[in-house]
mmCIF file of C-alpha atoms in Angstrom:
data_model
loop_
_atom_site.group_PDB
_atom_site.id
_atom_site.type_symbol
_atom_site.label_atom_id
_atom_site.label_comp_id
_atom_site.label_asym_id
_atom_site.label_seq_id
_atom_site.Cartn_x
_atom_site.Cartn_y
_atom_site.Cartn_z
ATOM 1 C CA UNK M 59 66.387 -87.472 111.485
ATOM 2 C CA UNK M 60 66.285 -87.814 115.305
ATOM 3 C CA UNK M 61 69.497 -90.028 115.082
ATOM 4 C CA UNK M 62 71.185 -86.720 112.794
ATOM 5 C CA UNK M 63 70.059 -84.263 116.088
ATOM 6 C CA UNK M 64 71.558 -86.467 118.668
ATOM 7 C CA UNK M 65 74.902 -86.514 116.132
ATOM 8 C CA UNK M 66 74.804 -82.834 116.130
ATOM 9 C CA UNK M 67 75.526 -81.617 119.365
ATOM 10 C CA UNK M 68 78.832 -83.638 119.780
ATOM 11 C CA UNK M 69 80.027 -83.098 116.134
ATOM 12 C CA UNK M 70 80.170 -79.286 117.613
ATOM 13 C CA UNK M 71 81.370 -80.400 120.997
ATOM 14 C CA UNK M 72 84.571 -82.651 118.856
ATOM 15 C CA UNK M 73 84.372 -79.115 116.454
ATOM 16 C CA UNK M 74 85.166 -77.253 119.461
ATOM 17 C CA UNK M 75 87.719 -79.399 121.552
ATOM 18 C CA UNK M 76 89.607 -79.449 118.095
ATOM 19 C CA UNK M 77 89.993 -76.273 117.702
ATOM 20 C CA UNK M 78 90.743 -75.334 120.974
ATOM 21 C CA UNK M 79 93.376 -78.286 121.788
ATOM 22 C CA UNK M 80 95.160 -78.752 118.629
ATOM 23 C CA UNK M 81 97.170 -75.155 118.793
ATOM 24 C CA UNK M 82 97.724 -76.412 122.541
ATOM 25 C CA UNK M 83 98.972 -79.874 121.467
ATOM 26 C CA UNK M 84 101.217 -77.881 118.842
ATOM 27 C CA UNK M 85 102.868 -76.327 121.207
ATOM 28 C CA UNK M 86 103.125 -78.242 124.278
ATOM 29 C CA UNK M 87 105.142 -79.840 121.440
ATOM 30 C CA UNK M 88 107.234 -77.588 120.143
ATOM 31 C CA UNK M 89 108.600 -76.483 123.986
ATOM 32 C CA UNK M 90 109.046 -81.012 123.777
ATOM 33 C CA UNK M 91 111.614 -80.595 120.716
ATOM 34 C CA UNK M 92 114.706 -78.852 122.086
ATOM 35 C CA UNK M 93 116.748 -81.579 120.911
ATOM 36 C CA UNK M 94 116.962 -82.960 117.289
ATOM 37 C CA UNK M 95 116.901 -86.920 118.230
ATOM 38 C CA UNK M 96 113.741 -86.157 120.494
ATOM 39 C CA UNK M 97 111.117 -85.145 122.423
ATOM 40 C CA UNK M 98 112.911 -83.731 126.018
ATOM 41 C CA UNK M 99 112.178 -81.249 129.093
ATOM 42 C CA UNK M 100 115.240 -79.507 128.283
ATOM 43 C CA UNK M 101 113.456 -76.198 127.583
ATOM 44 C CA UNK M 102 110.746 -76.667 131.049
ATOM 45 C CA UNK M 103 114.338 -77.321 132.886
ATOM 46 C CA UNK M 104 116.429 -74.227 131.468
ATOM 47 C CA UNK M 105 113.277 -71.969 132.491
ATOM 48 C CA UNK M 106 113.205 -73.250 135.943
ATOM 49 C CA UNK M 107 116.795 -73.372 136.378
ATOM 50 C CA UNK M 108 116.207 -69.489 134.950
ATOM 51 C CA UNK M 109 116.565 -67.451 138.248
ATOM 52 C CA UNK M 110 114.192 -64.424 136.826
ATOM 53 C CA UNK M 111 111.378 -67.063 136.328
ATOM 54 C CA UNK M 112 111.443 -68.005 140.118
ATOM 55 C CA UNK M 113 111.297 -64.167 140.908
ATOM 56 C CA UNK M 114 109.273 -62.723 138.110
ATOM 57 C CA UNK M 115 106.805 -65.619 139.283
ATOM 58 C CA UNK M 116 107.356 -65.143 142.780
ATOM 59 C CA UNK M 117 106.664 -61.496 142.273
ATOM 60 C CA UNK M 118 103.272 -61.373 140.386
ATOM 61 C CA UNK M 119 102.167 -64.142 142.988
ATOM 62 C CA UNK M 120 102.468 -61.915 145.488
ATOM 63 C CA UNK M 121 100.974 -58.863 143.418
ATOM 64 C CA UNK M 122 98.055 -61.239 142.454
ATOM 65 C CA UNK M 123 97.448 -61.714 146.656
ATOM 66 C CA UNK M 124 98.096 -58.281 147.645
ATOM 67 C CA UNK M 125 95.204 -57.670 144.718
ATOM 68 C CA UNK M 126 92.538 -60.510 145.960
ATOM 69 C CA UNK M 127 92.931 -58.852 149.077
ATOM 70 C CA UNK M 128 92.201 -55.178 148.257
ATOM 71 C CA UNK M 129 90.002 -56.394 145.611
ATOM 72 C CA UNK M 130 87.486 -58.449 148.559
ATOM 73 C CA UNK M 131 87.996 -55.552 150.926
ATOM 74 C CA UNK M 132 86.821 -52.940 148.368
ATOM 75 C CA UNK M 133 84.060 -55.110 146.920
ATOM 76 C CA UNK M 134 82.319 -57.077 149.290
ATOM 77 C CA UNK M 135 80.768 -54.066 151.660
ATOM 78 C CA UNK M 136 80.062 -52.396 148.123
ATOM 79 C CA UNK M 137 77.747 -55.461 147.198
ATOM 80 C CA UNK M 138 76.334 -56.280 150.417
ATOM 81 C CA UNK M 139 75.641 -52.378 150.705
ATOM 82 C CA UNK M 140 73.876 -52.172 147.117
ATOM 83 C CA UNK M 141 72.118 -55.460 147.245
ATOM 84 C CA UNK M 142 70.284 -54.797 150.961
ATOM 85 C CA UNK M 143 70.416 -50.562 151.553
ATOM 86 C CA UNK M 144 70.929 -49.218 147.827
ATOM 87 C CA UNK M 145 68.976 -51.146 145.086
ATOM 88 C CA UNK M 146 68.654 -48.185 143.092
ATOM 89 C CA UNK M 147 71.989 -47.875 142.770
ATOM 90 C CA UNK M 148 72.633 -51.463 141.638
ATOM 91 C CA UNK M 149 72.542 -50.686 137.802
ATOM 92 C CA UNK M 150 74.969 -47.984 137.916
ATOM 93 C CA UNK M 151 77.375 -49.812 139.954
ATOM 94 C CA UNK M 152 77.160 -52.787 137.502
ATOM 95 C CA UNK M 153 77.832 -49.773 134.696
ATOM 96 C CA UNK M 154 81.273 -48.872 136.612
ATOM 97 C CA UNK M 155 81.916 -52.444 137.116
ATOM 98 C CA UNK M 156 81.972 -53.528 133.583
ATOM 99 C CA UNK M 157 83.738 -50.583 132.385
ATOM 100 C CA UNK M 158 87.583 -52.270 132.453
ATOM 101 C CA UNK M 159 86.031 -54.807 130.154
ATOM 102 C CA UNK M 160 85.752 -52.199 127.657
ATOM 103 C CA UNK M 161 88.281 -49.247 128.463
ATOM 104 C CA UNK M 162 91.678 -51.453 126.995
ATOM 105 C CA UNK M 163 94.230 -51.750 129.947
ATOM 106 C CA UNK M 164 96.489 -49.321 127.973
ATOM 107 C CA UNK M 165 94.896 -46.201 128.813
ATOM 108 C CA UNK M 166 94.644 -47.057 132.406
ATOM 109 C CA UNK M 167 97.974 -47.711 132.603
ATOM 110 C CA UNK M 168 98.620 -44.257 130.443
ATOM 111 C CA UNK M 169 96.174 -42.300 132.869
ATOM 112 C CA UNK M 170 98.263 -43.582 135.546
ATOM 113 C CA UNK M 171 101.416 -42.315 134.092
ATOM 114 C CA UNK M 172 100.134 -39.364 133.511
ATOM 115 C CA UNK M 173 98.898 -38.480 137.217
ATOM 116 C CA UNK M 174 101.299 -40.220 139.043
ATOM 117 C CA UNK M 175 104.425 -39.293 137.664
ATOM 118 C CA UNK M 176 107.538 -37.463 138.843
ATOM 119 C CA UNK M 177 105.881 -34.581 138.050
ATOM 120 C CA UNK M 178 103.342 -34.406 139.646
ATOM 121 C CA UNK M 179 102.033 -34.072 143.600
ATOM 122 C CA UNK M 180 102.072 -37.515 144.064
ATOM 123 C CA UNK M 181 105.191 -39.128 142.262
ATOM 124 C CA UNK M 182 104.204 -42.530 142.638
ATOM 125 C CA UNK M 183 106.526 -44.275 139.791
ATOM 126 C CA UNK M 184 109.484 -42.455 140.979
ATOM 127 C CA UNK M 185 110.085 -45.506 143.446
ATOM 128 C CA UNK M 186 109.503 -49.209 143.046
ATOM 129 C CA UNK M 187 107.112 -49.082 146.155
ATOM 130 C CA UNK M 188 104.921 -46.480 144.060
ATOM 131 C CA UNK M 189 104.866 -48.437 140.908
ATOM 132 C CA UNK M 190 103.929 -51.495 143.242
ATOM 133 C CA UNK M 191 100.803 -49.495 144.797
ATOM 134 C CA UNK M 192 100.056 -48.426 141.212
ATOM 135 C CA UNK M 193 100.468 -51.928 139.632
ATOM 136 C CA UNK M 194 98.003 -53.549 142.622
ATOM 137 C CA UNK M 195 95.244 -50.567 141.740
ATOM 138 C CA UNK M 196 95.589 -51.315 137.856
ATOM 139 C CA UNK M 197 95.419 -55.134 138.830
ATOM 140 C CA UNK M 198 92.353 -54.322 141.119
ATOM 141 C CA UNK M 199 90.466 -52.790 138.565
ATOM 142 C CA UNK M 200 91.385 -55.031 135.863
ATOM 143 C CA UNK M 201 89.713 -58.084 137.733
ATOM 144 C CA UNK M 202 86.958 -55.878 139.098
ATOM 145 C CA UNK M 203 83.954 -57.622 137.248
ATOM 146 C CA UNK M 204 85.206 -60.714 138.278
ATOM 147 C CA UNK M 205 85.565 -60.191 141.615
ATOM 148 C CA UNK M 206 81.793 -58.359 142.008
ATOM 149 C CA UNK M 207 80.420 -60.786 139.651
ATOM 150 C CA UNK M 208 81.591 -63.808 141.974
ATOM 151 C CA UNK M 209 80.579 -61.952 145.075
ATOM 152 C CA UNK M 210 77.317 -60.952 143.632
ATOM 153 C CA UNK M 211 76.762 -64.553 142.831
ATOM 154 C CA UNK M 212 77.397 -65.815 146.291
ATOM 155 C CA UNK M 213 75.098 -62.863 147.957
ATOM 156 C CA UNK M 214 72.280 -64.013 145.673
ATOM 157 C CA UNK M 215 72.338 -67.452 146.506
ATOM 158 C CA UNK M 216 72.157 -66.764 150.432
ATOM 159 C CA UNK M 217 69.576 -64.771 152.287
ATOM 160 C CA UNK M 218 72.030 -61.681 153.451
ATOM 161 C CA UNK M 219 68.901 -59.755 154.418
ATOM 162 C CA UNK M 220 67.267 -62.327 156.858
ATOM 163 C CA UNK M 221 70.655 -62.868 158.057
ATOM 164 C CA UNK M 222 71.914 -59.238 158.715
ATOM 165 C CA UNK M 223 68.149 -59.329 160.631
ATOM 166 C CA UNK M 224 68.883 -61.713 162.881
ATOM 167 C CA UNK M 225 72.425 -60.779 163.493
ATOM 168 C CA UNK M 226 71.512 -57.067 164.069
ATOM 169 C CA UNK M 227 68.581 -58.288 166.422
ATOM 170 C CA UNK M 228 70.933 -59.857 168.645
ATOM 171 C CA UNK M 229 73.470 -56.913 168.779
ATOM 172 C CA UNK M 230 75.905 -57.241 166.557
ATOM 173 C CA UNK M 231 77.159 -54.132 164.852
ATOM 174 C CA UNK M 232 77.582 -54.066 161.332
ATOM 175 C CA UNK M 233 81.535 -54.368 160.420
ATOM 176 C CA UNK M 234 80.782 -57.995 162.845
ATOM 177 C CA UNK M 235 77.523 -58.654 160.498
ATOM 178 C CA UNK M 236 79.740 -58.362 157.255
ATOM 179 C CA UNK M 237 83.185 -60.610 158.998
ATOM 180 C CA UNK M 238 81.461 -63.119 160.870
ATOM 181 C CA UNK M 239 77.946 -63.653 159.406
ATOM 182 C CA UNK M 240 78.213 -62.773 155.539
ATOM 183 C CA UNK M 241 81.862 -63.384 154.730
ATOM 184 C CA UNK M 242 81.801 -67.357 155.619
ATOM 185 C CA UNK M 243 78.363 -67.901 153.928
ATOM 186 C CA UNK M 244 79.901 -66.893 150.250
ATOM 187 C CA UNK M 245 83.475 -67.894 151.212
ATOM 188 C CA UNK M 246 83.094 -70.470 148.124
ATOM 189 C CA UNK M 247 82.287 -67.471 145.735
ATOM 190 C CA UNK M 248 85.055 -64.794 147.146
ATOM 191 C CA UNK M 249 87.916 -67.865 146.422
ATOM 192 C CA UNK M 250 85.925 -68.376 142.707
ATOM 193 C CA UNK M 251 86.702 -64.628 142.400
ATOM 194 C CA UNK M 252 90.022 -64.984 143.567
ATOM 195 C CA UNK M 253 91.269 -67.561 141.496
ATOM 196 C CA UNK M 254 90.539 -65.931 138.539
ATOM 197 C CA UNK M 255 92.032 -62.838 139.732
ATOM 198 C CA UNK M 256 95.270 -64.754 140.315
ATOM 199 C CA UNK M 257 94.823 -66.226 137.112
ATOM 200 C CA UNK M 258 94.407 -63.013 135.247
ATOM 201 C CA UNK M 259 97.345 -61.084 137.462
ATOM 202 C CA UNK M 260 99.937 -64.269 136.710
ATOM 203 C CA UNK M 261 99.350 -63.929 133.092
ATOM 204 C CA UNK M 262 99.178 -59.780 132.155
ATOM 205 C CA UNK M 263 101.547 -57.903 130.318
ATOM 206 C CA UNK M 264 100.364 -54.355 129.459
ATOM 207 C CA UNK M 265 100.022 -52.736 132.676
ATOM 208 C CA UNK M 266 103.325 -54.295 134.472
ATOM 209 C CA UNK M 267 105.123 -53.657 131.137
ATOM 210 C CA UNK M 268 104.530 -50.034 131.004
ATOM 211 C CA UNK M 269 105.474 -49.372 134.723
ATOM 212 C CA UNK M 270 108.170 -51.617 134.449
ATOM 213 C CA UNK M 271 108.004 -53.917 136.900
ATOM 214 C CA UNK M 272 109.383 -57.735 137.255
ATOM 215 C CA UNK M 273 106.391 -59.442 136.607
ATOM 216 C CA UNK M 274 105.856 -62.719 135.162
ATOM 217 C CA UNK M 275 103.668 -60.995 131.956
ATOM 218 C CA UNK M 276 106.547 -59.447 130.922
ATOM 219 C CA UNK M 277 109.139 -62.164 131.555
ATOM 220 C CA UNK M 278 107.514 -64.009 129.016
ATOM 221 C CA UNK M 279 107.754 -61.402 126.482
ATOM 222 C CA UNK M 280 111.893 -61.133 127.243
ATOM 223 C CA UNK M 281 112.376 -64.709 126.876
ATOM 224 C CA UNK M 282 110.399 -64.918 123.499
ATOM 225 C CA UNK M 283 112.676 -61.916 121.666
ATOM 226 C CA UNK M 284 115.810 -64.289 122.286
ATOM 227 C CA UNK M 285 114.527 -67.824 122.852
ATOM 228 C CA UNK M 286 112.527 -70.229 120.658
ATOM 229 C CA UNK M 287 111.191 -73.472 123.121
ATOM 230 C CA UNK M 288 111.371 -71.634 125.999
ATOM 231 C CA UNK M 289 108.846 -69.160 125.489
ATOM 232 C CA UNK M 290 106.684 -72.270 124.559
ATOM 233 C CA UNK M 291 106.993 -74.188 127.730
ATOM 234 C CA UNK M 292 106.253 -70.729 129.291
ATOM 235 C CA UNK M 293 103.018 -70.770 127.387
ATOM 236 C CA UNK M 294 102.346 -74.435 128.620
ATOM 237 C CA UNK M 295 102.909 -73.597 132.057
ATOM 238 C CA UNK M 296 100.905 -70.602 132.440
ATOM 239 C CA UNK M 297 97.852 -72.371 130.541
ATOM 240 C CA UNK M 298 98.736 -75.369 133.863
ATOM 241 C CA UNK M 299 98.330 -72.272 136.556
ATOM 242 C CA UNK M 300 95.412 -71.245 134.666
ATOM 243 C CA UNK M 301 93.763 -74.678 134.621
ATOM 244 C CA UNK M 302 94.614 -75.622 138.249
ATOM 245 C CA UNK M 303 92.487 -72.085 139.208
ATOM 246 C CA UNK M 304 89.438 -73.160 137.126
ATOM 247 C CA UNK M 305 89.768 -76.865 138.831
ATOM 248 C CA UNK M 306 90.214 -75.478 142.077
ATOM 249 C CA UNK M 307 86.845 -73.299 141.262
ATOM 250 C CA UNK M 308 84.597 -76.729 140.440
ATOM 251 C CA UNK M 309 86.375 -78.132 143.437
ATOM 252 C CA UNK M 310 85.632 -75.511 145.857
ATOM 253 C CA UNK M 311 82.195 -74.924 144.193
ATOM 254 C CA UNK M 312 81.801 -79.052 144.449
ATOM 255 C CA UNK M 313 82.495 -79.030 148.410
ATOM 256 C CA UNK M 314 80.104 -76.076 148.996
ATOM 257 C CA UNK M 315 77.309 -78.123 147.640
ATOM 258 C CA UNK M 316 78.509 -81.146 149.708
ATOM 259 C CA UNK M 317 78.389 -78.651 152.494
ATOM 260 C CA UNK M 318 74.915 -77.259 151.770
ATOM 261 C CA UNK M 319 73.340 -80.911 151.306
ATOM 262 C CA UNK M 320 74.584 -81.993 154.481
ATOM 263 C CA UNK M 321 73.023 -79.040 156.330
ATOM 264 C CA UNK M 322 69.674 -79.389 154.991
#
């Protein structure tokens, strides 16, 4: 009986890996059989020989930045001002926070159409700039719970309150508090919130679909209405971007702890 418990928990572990690597193993090898005679790169070489992959990718990398940095700026004062001046306000901020997880990305991308069109006072997607401010905002609030989550974490796990103390006790105002005192203390948690940001931004569709713009989301979708393999090594190397964000989390998270134990 004890031996059949102990068997349990990796039979669901194996359950799990199965069914989570075998469609991956299907079709890292279907983008592998270009040619007949055997397994090749072919279809990994024609998409990086593929100029619109190197700017479609170079595009939503720089989209995915411009949004870490907005994203940090708009939610780190927010946190630190909730958590230490505002605690009654902390469960309706988590409300507004957890909304994009439930409104679908379509109807924020439709609400923005709808106010920011040509027709109205501020015609944002009648230039590419526009659409670009617009696509960063949609991006922004797409990744919003992971950003304040990650933030919120790293706030938690420090003493902000003793620290803003003694900071404010010895003059410092409180823009210098939040840059210099607060900001490298959960520097480990605001990269953890930007590497999944990055790693949701590389990989949408929706919103930089409907305000057409050259992202790498929707060069996916072009090369998979006239291209079989391709679209499969595309698959394979976005799942590789996501991957290298998660490992550079448990890396980052791995040195903090380093970090902490030597302090102490």
């Amino acid at each position: 009986m004890k031996r059949n418990r102990r068997l349990l928990p990796w039979i669901c572990l194996s359950l799990g890996a199965l069914f989570f690597l075998l469609p991956l193993i299907a079709t890292a090898e279907f983008s592998l059989s270009l040619r007949r005679e055997g397994y090749s790169f072919d279809a990994y070489r024609y998409v990086f020989a593929d100029p619109d992959f190197i700017s479609s990718f170079s595009y939503s990398a720089l989209i995915a930045l411009c949004t870490i940095f907005v994203g940090t700026i708009l939610v780190l004062p927010t946190v630190y001002l909730v958590r230490l001046r505002l605690p009654w306000l902390r469960p309706v901020v988590e409300f507004i926070v957890l909304l994009p997880l439930i409104v679908p990305p379509i109807i924020l991308v439709f609400g923005y159409l709808r106010m920011f069109s040509s027709s109205s006072p501020f015609p944002l997607t009648g230039t590419a700039r526009g659409s670009d401010i617009l696509l960063i905002c949609g991006y922004v609030t797409l990744t919003l719970p992971y950003m304040y989550r990650a933030i919120d974490t790293g706030l938690q796990a420090i003493d902000a309150r003793t620290l803003t103390e003694a900071a404010t006790i010895l003059g410092a105002r409180p823009a210098t508090i939040l840059i210099r005192v607060i900001l490298p203390n959960i520097l480990v948690s605001i990269m953890a919130g930007a590497f999944l940001t990055f790693a949701v931004v590389i990989g949408e569709f929706v919103i930089a679909s409907l305000l057409t713009r050259p992202a790498f989301g929707p060069y996916i979708q072009k090369i998979g209405v006239a291209k079989a393999y391709e679209p499969a090594a595309l698959a394979i190397l976005s799942f590789i971007i996501t991957w290298i964000a998660m490992g550079l989390i448990q890396l980052m998270a791995h040195f903090s702890r380093n970090v902490q134990r030597e302090n102490r």
